[in-house]
Short mmCIF file of N, CA and C in Angstrom, two decimals:
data_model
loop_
_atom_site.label_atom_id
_atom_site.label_comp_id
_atom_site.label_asym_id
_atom_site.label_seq_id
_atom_site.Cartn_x
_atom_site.Cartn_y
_atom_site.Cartn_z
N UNK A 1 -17.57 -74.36 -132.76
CA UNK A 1 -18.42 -73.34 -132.15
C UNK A 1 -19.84 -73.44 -132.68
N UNK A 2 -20.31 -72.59 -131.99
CA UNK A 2 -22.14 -72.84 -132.29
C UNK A 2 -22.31 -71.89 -133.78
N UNK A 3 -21.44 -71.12 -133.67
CA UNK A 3 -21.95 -70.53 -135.84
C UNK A 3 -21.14 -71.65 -136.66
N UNK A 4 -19.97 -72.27 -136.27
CA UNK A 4 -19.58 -73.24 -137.29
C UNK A 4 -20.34 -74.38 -137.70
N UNK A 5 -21.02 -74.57 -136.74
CA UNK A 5 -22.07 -76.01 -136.63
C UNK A 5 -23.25 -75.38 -137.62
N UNK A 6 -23.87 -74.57 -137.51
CA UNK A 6 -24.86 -74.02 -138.42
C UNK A 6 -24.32 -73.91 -140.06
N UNK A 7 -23.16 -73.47 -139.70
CA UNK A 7 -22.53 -73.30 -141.11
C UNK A 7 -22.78 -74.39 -141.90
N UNK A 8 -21.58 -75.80 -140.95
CA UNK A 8 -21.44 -76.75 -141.38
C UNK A 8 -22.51 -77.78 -141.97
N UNK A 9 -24.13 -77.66 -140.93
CA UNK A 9 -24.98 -78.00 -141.26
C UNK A 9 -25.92 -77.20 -142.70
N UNK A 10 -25.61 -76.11 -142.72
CA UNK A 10 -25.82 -75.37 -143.92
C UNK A 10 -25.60 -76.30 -145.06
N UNK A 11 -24.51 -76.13 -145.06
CA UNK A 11 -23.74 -76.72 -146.45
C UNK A 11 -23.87 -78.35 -146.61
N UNK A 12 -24.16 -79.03 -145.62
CA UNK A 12 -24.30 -80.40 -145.47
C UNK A 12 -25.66 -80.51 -146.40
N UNK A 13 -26.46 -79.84 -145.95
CA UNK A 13 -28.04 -79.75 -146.29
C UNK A 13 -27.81 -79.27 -147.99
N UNK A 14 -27.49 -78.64 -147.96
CA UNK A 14 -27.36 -77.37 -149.75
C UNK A 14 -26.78 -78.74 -150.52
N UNK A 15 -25.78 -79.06 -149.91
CA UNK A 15 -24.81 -80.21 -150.94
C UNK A 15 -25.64 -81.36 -151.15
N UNK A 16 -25.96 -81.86 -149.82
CA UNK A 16 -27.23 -83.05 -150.38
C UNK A 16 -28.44 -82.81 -151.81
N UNK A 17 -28.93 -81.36 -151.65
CA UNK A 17 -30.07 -80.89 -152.89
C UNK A 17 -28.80 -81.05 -153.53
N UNK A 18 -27.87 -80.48 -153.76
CA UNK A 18 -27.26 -80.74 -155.14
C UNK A 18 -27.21 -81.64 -155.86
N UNK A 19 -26.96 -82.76 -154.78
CA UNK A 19 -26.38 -83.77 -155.43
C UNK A 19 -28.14 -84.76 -155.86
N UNK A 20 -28.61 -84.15 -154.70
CA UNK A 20 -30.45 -84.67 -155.44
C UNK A 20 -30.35 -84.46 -156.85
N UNK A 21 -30.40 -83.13 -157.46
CA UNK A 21 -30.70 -82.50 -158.32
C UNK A 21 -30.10 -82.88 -159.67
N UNK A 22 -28.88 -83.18 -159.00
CA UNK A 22 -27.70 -83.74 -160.19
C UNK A 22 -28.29 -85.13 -160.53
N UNK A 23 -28.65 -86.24 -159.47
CA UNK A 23 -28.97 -87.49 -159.70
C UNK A 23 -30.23 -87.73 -160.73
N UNK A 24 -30.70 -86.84 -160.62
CA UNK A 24 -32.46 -86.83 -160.74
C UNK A 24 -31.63 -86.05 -162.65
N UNK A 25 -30.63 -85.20 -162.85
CA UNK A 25 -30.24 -84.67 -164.23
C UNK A 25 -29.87 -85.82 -164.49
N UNK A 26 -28.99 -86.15 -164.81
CA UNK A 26 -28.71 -87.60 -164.89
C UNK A 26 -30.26 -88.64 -165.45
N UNK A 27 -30.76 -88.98 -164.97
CA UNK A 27 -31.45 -89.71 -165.11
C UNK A 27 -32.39 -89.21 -165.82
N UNK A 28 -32.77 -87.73 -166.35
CA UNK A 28 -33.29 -87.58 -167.11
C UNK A 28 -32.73 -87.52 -168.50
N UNK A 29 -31.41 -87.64 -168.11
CA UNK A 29 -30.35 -87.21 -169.73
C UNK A 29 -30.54 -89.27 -170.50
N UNK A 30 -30.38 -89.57 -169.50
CA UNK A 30 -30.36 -91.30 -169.71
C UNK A 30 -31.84 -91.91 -170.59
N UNK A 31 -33.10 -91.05 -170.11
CA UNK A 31 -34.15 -91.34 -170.91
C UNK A 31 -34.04 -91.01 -172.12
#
């Protein structure tokens, strides 16, 4: 349905920054 798709794209979007955020921790723990 058309609110699941928003949802789904919600969380698609949120999870990507996470996982930005995590990559980018990471790589600062490594310096």
């Amino acid at each position: 349905s058309f609110i699941d798709n928003i949802i789904n794209e919600h969380f698609a979007i949120h999870a990507a920054e996470i996982k930005a955020a995590f990559d980018e921790g990471l790589k600062a723990y490594r310096l």
